[in-house]
Tab-separated table of C-alpha atoms in Angstrom:
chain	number	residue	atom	x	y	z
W	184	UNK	CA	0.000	0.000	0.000
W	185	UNK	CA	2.896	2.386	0.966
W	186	UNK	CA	4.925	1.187	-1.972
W	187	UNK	CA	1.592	1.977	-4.164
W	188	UNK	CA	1.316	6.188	-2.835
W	189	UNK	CA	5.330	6.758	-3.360
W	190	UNK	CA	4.838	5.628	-6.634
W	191	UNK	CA	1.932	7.372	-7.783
W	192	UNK	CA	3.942	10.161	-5.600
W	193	UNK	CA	6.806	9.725	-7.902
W	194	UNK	CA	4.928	9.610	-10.922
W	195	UNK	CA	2.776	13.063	-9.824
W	196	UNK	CA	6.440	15.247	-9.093
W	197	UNK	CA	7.656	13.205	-12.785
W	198	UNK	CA	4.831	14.504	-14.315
W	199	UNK	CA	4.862	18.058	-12.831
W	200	UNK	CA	8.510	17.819	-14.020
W	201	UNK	CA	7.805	17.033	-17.631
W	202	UNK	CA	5.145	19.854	-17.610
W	203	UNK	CA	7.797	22.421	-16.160
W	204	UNK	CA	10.038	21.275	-18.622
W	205	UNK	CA	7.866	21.172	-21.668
W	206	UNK	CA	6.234	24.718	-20.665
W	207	UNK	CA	6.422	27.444	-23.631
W	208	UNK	CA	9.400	29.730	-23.119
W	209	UNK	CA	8.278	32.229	-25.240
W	210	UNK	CA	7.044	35.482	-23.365
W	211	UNK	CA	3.017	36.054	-23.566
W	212	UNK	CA	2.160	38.146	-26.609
W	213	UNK	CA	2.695	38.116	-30.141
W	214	UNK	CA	6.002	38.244	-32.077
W	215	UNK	CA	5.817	41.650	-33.988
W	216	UNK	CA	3.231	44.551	-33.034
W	217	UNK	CA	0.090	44.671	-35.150
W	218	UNK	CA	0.810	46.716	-38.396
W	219	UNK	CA	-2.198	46.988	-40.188
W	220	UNK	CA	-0.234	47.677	-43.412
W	221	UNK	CA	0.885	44.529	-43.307
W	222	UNK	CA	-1.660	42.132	-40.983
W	223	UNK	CA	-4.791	42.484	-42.557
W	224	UNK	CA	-6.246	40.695	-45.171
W	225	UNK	CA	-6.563	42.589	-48.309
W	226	UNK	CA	-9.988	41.519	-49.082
W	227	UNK	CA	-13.546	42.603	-47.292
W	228	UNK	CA	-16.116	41.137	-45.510
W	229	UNK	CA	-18.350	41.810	-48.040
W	230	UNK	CA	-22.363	43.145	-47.268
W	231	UNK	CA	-25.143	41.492	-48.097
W	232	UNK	CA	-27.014	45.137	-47.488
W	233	UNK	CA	-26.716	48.561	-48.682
W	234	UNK	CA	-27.666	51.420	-46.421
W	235	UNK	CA	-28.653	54.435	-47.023
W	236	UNK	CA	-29.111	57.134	-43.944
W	237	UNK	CA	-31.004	60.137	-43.509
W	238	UNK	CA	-28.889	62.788	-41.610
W	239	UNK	CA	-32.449	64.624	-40.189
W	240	UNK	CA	-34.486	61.973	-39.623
W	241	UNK	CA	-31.516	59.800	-38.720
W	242	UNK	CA	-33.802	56.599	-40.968
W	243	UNK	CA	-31.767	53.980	-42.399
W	244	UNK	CA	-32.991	52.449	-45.632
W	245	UNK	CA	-31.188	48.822	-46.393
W	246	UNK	CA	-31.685	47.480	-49.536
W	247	UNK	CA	-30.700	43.728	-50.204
W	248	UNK	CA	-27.843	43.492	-52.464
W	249	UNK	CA	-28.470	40.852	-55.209
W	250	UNK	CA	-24.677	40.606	-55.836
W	251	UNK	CA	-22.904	37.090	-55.449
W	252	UNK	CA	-21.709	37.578	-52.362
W	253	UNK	CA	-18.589	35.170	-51.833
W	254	UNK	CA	-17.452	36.540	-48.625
W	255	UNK	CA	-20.215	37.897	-46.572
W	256	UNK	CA	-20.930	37.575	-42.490
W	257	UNK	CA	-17.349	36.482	-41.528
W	258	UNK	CA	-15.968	39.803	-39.600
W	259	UNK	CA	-15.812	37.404	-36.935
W	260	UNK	CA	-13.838	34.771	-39.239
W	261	UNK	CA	-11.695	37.432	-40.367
W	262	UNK	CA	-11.039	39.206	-37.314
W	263	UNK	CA	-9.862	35.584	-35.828
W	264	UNK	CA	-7.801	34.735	-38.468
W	265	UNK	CA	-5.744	38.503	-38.839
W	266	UNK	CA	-4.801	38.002	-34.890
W	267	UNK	CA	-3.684	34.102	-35.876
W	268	UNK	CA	-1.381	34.914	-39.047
W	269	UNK	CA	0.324	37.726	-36.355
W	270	UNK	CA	0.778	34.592	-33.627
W	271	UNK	CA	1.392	31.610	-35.559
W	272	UNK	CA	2.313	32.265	-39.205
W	273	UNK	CA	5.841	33.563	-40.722
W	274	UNK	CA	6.493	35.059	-43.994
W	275	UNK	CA	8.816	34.316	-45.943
W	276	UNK	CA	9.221	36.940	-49.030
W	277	UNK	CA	12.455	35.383	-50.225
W	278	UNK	CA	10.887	31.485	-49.893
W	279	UNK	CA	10.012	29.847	-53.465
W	280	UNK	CA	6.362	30.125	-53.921
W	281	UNK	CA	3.568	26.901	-53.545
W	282	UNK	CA	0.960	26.185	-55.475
W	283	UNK	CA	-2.589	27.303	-54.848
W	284	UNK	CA	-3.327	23.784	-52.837
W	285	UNK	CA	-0.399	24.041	-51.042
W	286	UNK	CA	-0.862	28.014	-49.826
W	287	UNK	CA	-4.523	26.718	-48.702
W	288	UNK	CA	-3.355	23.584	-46.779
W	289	UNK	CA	-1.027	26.411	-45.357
W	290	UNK	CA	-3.801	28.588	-44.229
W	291	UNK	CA	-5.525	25.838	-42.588
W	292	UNK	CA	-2.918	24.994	-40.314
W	293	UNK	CA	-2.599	28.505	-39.072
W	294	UNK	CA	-6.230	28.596	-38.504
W	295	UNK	CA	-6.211	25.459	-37.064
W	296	UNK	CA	-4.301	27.033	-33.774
W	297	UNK	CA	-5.919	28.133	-30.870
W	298	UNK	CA	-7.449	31.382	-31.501
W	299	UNK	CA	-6.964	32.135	-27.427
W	300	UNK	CA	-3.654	31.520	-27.656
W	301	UNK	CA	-1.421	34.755	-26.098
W	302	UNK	CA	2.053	32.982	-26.883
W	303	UNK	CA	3.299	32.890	-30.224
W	304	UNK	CA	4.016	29.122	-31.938
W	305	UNK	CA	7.457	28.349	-31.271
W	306	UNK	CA	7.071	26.942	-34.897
W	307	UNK	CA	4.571	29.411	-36.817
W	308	UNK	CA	3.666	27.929	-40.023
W	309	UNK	CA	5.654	29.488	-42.836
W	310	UNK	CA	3.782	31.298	-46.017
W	311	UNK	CA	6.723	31.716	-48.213
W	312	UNK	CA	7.121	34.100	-51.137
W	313	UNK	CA	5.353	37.134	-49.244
W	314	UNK	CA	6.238	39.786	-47.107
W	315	UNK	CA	2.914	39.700	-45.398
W	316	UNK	CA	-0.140	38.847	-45.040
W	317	UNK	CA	-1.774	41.929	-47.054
W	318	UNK	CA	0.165	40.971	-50.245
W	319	UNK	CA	-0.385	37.221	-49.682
W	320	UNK	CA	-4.062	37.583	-49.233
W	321	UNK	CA	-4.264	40.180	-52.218
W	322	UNK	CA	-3.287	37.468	-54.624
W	323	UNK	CA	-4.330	34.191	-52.917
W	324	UNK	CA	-8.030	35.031	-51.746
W	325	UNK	CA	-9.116	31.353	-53.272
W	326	UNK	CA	-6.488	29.720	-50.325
W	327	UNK	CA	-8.262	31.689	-47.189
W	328	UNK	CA	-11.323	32.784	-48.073
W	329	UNK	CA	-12.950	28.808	-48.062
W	330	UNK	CA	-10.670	27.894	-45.139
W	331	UNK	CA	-12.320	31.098	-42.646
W	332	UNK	CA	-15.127	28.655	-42.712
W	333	UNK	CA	-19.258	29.002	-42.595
W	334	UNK	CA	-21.648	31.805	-41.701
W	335	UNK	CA	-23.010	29.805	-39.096
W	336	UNK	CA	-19.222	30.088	-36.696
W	337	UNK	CA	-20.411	34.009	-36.204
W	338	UNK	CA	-23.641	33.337	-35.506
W	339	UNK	CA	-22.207	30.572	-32.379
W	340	UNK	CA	-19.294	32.412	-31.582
W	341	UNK	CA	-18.572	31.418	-28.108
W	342	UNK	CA	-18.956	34.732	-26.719
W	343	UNK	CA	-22.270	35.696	-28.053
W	344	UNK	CA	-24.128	35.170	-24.840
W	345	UNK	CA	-22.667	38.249	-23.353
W	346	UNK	CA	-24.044	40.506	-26.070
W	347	UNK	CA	-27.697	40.010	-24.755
W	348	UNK	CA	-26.829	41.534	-20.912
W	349	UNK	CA	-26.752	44.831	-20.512
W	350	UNK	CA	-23.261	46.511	-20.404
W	351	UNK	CA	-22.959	49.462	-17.031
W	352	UNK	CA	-20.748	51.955	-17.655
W	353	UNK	CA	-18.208	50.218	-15.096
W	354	UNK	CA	-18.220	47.499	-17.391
W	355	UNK	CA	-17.230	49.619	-20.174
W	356	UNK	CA	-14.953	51.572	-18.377
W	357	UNK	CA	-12.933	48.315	-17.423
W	358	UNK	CA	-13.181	46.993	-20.797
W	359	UNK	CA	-11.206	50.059	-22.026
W	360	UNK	CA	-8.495	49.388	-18.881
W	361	UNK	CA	-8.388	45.235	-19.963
W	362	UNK	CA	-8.323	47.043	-23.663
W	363	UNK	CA	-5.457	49.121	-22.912
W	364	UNK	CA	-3.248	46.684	-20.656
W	365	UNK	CA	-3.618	43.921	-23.498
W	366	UNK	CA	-1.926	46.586	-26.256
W	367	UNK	CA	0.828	47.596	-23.383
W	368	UNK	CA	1.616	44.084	-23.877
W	369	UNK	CA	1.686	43.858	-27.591
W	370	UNK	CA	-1.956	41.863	-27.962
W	371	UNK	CA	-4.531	42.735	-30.006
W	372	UNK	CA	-7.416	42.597	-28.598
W	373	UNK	CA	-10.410	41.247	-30.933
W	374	UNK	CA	-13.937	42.935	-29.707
W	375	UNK	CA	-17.449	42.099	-30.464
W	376	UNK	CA	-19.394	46.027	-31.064
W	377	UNK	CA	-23.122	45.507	-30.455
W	378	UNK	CA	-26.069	47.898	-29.398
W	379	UNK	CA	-28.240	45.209	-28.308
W	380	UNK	CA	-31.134	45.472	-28.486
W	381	UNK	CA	-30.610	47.517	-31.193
W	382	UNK	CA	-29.735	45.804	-34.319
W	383	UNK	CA	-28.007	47.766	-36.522
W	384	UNK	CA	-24.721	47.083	-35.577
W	385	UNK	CA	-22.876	43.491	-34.789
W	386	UNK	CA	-19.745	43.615	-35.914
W	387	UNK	CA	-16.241	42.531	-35.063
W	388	UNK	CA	-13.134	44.244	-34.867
W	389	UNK	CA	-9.632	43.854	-34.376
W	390	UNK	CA	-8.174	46.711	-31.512
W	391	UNK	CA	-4.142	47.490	-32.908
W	392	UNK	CA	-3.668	50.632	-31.178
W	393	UNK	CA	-4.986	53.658	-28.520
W	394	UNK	CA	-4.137	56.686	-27.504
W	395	UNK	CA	-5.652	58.963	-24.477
W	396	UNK	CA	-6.713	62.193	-23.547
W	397	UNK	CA	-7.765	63.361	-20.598
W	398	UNK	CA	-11.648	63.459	-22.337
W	399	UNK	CA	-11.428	60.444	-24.852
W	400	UNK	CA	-9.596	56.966	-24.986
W	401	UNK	CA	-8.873	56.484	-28.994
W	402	UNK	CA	-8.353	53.165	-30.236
W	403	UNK	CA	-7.495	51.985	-33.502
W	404	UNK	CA	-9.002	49.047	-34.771
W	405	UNK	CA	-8.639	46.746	-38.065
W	406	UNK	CA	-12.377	46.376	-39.510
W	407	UNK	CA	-12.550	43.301	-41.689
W	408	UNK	CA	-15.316	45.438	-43.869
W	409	UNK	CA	-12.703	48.204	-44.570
W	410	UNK	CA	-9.101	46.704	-45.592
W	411	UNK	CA	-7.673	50.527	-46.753
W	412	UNK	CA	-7.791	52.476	-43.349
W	413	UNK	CA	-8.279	51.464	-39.830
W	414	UNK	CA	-11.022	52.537	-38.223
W	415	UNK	CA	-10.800	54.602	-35.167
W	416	UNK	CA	-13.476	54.020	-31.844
W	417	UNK	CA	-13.704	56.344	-29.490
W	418	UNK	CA	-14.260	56.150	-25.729
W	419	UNK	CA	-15.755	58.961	-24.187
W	420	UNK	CA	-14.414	58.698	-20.460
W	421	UNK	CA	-17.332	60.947	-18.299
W	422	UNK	CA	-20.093	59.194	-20.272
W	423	UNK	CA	-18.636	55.307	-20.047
W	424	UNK	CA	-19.391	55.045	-23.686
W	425	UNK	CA	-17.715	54.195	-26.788
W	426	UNK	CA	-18.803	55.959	-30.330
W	427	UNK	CA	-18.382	53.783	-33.747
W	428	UNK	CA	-17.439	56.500	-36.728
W	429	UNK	CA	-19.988	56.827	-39.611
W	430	UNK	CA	-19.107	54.055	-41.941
W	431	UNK	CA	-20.730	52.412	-45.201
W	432	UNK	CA	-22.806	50.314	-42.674
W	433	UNK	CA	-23.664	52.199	-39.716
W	434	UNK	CA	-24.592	55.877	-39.429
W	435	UNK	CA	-22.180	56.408	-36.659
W	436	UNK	CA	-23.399	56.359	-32.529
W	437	UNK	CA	-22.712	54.874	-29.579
W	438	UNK	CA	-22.155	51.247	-29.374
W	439	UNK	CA	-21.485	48.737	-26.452
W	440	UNK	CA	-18.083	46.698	-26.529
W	441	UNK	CA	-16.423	43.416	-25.195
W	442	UNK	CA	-13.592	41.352	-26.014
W	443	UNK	CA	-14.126	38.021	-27.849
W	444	UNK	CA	-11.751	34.673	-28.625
W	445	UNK	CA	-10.524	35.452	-24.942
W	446	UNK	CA	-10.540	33.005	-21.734
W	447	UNK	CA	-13.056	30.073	-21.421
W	448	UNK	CA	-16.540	31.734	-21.682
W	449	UNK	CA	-15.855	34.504	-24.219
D	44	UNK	CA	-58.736	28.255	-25.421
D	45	UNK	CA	-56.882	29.887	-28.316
D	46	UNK	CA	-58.300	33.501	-26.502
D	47	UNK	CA	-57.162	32.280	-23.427
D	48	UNK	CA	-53.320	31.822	-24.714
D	49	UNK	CA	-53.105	35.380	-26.315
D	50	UNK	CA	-52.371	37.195	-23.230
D	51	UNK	CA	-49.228	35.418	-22.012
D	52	UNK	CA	-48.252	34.661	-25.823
D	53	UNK	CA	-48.216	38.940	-26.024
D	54	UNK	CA	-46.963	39.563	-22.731
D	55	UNK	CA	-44.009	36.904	-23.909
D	56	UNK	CA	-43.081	38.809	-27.080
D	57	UNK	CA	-43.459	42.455	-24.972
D	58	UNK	CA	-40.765	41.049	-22.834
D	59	UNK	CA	-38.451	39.423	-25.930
D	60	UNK	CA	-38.703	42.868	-27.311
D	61	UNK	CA	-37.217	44.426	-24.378
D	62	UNK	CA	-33.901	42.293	-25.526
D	63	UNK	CA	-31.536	40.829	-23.142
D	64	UNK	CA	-31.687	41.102	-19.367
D	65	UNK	CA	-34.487	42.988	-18.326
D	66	UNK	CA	-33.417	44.277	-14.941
D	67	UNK	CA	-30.369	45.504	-16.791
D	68	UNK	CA	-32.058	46.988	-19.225
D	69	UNK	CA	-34.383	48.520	-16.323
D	70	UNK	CA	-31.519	50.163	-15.061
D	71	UNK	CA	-30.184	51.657	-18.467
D	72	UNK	CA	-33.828	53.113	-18.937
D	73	UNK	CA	-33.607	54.576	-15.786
D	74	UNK	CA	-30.627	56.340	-15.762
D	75	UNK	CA	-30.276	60.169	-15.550
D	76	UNK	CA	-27.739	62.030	-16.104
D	77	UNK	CA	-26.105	65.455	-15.390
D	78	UNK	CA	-23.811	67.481	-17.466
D	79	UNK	CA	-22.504	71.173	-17.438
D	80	UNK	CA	-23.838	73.897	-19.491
D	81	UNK	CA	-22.843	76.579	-18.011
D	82	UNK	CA	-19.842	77.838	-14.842
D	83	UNK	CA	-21.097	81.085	-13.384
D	84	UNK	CA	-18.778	81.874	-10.219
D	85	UNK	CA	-15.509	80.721	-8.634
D	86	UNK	CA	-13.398	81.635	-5.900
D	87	UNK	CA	-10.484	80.269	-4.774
D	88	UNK	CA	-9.962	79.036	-1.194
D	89	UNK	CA	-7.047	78.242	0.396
D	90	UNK	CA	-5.892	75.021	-1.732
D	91	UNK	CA	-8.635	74.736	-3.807
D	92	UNK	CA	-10.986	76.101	-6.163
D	93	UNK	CA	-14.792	76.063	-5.613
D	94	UNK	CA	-16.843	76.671	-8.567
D	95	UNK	CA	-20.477	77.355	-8.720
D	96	UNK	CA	-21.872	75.638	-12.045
D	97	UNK	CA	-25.082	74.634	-13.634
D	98	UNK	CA	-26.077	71.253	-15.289
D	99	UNK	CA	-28.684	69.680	-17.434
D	100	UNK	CA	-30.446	66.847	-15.835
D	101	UNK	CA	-31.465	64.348	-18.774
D	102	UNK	CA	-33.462	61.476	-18.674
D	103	UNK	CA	-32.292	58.485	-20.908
D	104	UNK	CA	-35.520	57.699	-21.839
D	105	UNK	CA	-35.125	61.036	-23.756
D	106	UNK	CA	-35.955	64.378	-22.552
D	107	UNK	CA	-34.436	67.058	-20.698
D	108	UNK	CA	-35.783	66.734	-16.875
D	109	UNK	CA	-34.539	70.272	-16.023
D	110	UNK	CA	-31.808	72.046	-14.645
D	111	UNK	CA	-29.726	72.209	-11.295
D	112	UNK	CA	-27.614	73.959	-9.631
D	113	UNK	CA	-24.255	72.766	-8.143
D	114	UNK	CA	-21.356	73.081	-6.601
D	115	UNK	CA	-17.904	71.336	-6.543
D	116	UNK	CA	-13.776	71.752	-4.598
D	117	UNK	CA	-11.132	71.034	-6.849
D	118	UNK	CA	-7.595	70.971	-5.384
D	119	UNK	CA	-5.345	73.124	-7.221
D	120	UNK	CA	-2.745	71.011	-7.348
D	121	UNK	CA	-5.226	68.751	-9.180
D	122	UNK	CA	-5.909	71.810	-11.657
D	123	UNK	CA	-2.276	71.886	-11.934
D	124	UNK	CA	-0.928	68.440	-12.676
D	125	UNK	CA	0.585	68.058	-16.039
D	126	UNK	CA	-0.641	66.020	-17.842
D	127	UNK	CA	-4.147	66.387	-16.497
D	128	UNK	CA	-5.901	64.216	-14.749
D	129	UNK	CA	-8.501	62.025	-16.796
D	130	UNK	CA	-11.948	63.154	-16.276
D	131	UNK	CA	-13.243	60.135	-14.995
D	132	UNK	CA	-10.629	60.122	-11.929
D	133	UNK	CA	-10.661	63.887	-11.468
D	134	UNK	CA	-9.767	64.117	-7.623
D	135	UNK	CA	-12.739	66.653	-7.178
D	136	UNK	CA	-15.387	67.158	-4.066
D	137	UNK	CA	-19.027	67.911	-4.990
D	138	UNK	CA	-19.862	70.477	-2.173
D	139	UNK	CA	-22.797	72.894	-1.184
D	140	UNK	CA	-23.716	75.622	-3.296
D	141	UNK	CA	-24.170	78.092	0.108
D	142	UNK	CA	-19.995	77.226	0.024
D	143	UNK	CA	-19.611	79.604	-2.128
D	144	UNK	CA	-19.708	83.074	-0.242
D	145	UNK	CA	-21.041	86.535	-1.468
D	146	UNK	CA	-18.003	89.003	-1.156
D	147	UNK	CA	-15.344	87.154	-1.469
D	148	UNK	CA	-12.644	87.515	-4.448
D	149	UNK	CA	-14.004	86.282	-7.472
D	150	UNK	CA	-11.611	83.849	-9.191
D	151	UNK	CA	-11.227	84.351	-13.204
D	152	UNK	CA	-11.777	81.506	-14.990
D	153	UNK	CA	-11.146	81.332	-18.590
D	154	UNK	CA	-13.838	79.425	-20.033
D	155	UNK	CA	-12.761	76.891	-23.035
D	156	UNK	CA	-15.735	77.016	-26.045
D	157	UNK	CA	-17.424	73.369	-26.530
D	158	UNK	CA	-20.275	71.952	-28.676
D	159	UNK	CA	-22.831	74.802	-27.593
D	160	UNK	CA	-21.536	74.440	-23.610
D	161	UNK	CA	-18.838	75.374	-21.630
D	162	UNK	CA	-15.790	72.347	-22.480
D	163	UNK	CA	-14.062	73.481	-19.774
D	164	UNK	CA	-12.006	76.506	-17.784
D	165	UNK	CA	-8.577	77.726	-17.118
D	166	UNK	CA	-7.876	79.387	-13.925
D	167	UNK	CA	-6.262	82.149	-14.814
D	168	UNK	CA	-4.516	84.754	-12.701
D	169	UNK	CA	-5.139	88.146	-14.429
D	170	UNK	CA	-2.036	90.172	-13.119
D	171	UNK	CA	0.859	87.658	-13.840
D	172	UNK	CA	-1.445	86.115	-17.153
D	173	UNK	CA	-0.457	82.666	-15.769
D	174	UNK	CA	-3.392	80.097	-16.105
D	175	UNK	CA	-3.585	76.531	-13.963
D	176	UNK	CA	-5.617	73.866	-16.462
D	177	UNK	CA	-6.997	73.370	-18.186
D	178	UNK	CA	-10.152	71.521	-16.451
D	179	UNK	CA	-13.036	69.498	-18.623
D	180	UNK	CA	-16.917	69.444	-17.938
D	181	UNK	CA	-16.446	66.096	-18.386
D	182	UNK	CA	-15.019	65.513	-14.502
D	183	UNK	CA	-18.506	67.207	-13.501
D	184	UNK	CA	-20.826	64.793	-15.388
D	185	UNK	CA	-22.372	62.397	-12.852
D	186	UNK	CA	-25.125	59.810	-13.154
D	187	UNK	CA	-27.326	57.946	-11.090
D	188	UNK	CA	-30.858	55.181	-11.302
D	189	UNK	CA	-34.019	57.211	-11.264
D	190	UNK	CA	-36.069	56.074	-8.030
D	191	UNK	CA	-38.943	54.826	-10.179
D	192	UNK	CA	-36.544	51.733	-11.017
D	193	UNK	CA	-36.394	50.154	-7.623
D	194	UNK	CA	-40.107	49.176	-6.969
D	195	UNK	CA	-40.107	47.401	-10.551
D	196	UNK	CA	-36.946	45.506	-9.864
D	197	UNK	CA	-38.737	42.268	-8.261
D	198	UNK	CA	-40.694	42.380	-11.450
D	199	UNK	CA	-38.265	42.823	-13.788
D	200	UNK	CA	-36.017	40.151	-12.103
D	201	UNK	CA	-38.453	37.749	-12.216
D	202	UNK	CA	-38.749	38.154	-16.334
D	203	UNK	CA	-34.968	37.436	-16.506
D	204	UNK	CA	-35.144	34.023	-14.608
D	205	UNK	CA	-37.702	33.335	-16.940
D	206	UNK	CA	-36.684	34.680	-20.388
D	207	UNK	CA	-32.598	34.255	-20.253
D	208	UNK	CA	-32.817	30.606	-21.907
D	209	UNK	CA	-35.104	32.115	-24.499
D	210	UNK	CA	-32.210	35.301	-24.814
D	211	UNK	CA	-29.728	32.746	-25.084
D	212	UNK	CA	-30.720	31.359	-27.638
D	213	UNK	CA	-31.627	33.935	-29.607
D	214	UNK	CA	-28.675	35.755	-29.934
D	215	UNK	CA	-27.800	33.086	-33.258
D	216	UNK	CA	-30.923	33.974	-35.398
D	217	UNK	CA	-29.595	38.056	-34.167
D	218	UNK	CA	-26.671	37.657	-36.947
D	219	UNK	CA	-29.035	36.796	-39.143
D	220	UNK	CA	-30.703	40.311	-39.443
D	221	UNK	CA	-27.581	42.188	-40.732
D	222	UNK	CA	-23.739	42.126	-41.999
C-alpha cells in the first residue's frame, strides 16, 4: 500500500517535471506589433445590405444586395484569423512560392491554432514568397477565403451570450483598462461592437492601437469590412461610452463593446 | 382556449422585445444624467478652487428633466498636474452651493468654447497672465438610477429568470438580421 502512494507520488512530481520542462518559453504576446499595413487581409467582408441614412431623420434604408456575395458575415472569421497569421504564421518573401493547394493547406494549419492563444508558436507555419499577409491575401483570396469557414461560426461564436446583458458603464470603463493593458503588452485585442437590443450594428473588430486624452480613450481598430484604413473608436471617459465612426454600414453612434476569442466563456 | 393563450403569448413577445436582461435593461432606462452647461462663479480658497456651475439633468428615456444647480472643490494642485488628470478620476469634491460666499474675491476663470456648452475653464490669474488647467466638464458629469426603477426591480427580475434561456438562444438567429 505504501509502496503503491510513493509511486503514484513519484509519478505526480515526474509529471509536474515534464510539464515544467515542456512549458512554452516564449514570453506572452505576439512576435511583432500589429501593423495593419501589413496584418490584414486585403480583401472585405463583403455586405449582403446597402444602407442608405437620412442625416435629419436619422432613418436607415437597407436594400438587399443581389450581388454574389462570396465573402459575406465572416468579420468574426476574419477578425480571428488577422490576430492568428500575427501569432502563428511567418512570412517568408524570399521562400520559393507553392501552389494554390499548397498556400490553402497552409492557411488551414494557421487557422487550425488556438485562436486564445497569447504565446506565439514556437514553430509558426511558414507562407513563403510574401512579405505579409496583405500581399499574400491580395493574390491568394481562393487559399483563405474557403478555409475562414461558414456563416453559421459568427452566428455561435462562443462569446455571443454576453451581447444580450446589458453593459454598465463600469463594465465599459474596465473593458477600455483590460483594452489598454492587453496593447501595453503587444496583444490585439479582438472585440465584439453591439447595441443590443438595437440591431443595426454586430460587428467585429480587431483593436491594434490607442491613444488617451484626458476626455477620450482612442483606439485603432482593423475592420474586416474596410481593408484601406483602420477605423478609429472612441471612448468617451465621463459618459462610459464608446462611439463607432460613420461608416458604409452604420450611421455612426454609440455602441457597447467586449472582447471576444478570450478566456473560457468569451 | 386559443383567446385564453393570447395574453401570455403577447406579454411573452413584450418582454423578448425588451432584448436581453431585463433588470439591466431597467436600469439603463432609468438612468439620468447630469452634465454642465454653463460655470457662473468661482473663488479660490485656500488650496482649492470652488466653482459654482449649472447642469442639465437628462433622462435616458429622452428628454431634458430640467436644470440644477451645483457646486464642486477642486484641489489646485489637481488643476495643476501636467498632464491632467482624466476626467473620470478627477480628484474633485461635490460640495454645497451656500460654500460659495457673497463678497469674497471672485476667481477668473477662462472658459474653453465646446459643442454649444462650456468644455471646460482655465484658472487664470489676471495680473501675472499665468493660467492653472486646463479643467473638462467632463469631470462634472455624474449619473445615477431614477427612483422609479427600484419598486419594478422584483418584477423585472423575475422576467430574466424566466426569459434568459429564451435570450440565449436567440442571440444566433440576431446575426441573421444584418452584416
Amino acid at each position: 500500500m505504501v509502496r503503491r502512494r510513493v509511486a503514484a507520488l513519484s509519478l505526480g512530481l515526474a509529471l509536474l517535471a515534464l510539464g515544467c520542462a515542456s512549458s512554452p518559453d516564449l514570453p506572452p504576446g505576439p512576435p511583432r506589433p500589429f501593423d495593419f499595413e501589413r496584418d490584414t487581409f486585403a480583401f472585405v467582408n463583403e455586405l449582403y445590405w446597402t444602407y442608405r441614412f437620412d442625416p435629419e431623420t436619422g432613418e436607415i434604408v437597407e436594400t438587399f444586395r443581389n450581388d454574389d456575395v462570396q465573402n459575406g458575415q465572416r468579420c468574426v472569421s476574419m477578425a480571428r484569423a488577422a490576430r492568428q497569421f500575427l501569432y502563428h504564421a511567418r512570412f517568408e518573401p524570399g521562400a520559393p512560392r507553392l501552389s494554390a493547394r499548397d498556400y490553402r493547406r497552409r492557411v488551414r494549419e494557421v487557422l487550425d491554432t488556438d485562436p486564445r492563444a497569447d504565446r506565439a508558436s514556437r514553430a509558426p507555419v511558414v507562407i513563403p514568397g510574401y512579405p505579409s499577409l496583405r500581399t499574400f491575401s491580395a493574390e491568394h483570396p481562393d487559399a483563405i477565403v474557403p478555409e475562414l469557414g461558414a456563416r453559421w461560426k459568427s452566428y455561435l461564436q462562443r462569446g455571443n451570450w454576453r451581447m444580450v446583458f446589458p453593459f454598465s458603464p463600469s463594465h465599459q470603463r474596465s473593458t477600455v483598462r483590460a483594452l489598454e493593458d492587453s496593447l501595453a503588452r503587444g496583444r490585439p485585442p479582438v472585440v465584439h461592437v453591439v447595441n443590443f437590443p438595437g440591431v443595426n450594428v454586430n460587428h467585429t473588430l480587431v483593436v491594434f492601437a490607442v491613444e488617451s486624452t484626458p476626455t477620450e480613450v482612442r483606439f485603432d481598430a482593423y475592420d474586416p469590412n474596410e481593408s484601406e484604413s483602420p477605423l478609429r473608436l472612441v471612448f468617451d471617459r465621463a459618459r462610459a461610452q464608446f462611439h463607432y465612426p460613420a461608416t458604409p454600414y452604420f450611421p455612426g453612434g454609440p455602441v457597447k463593446l467586449y472582447e471576444v476569442f478570450d478566456g473560457w466563456f468569451l | 382556449m386559443a383567446g385564453s393563450s393570447r395574453p401570455p403569448i403577447l406579454a411573452l413577445l413584450a418582454l423578448l422585445l425588451c432584448g436581453g436582461c431585463v433588470s439591466g435593461r431597467l436600469f439603463e432606462a432609468g438612468r439620468v444624467s447630469e452634465s454642465v452647461v454653463a460655470y457662473e462663479r468661482a473663488h479660490v480658497r485656500e488650496t482649492a478652487l470652488v466653482v459654482a456651475y449649472t447642469v442639465q439633468v437628462e433622462s435616458a428615456l429622452g428628454g431634458t428633466r430640467g436644470r440644477a444647480e451645483r457646486a464642486a472643490r477642486i484641489p489646485l494642485e489637481a488643476l495643476a498636474a501636467d498632464p491632467p488628470h482624466p476626467v473620470d478620476s478627477f480628484p474633485l469634491e461635490p460640495v454645497r452651493r451656500d460654500h460659495l460666499q457673497e463678497g469674497e474675491e471672485p476667481a477668473e476663470l477662462e472658459i474653453l468654447p465646446g459643442d454649444g456648452v462650456p468644455a471646460g475653464f482655465r484658472l487664470c490669474e489676471p495680473l501675472r497672465g499665468d493660467c492653472l488647467g486646463p479643467f473638462y466638464s467632463g469631470a462634472l458629469y455624474r449619473d445615477r438610477t431614477a427612483w422609479w426603477v427600484w419598486p419594478v426591480l422584483p418584477a423585472a427580475a423575475v422576467a430574466d429568470v424566466l426569459l434568459m434561456p429564451v435570450h440565449l438562444v436567440m442571440t444566433a438567429p440576431f446575426f441573421l438580421l444584418g452584416d
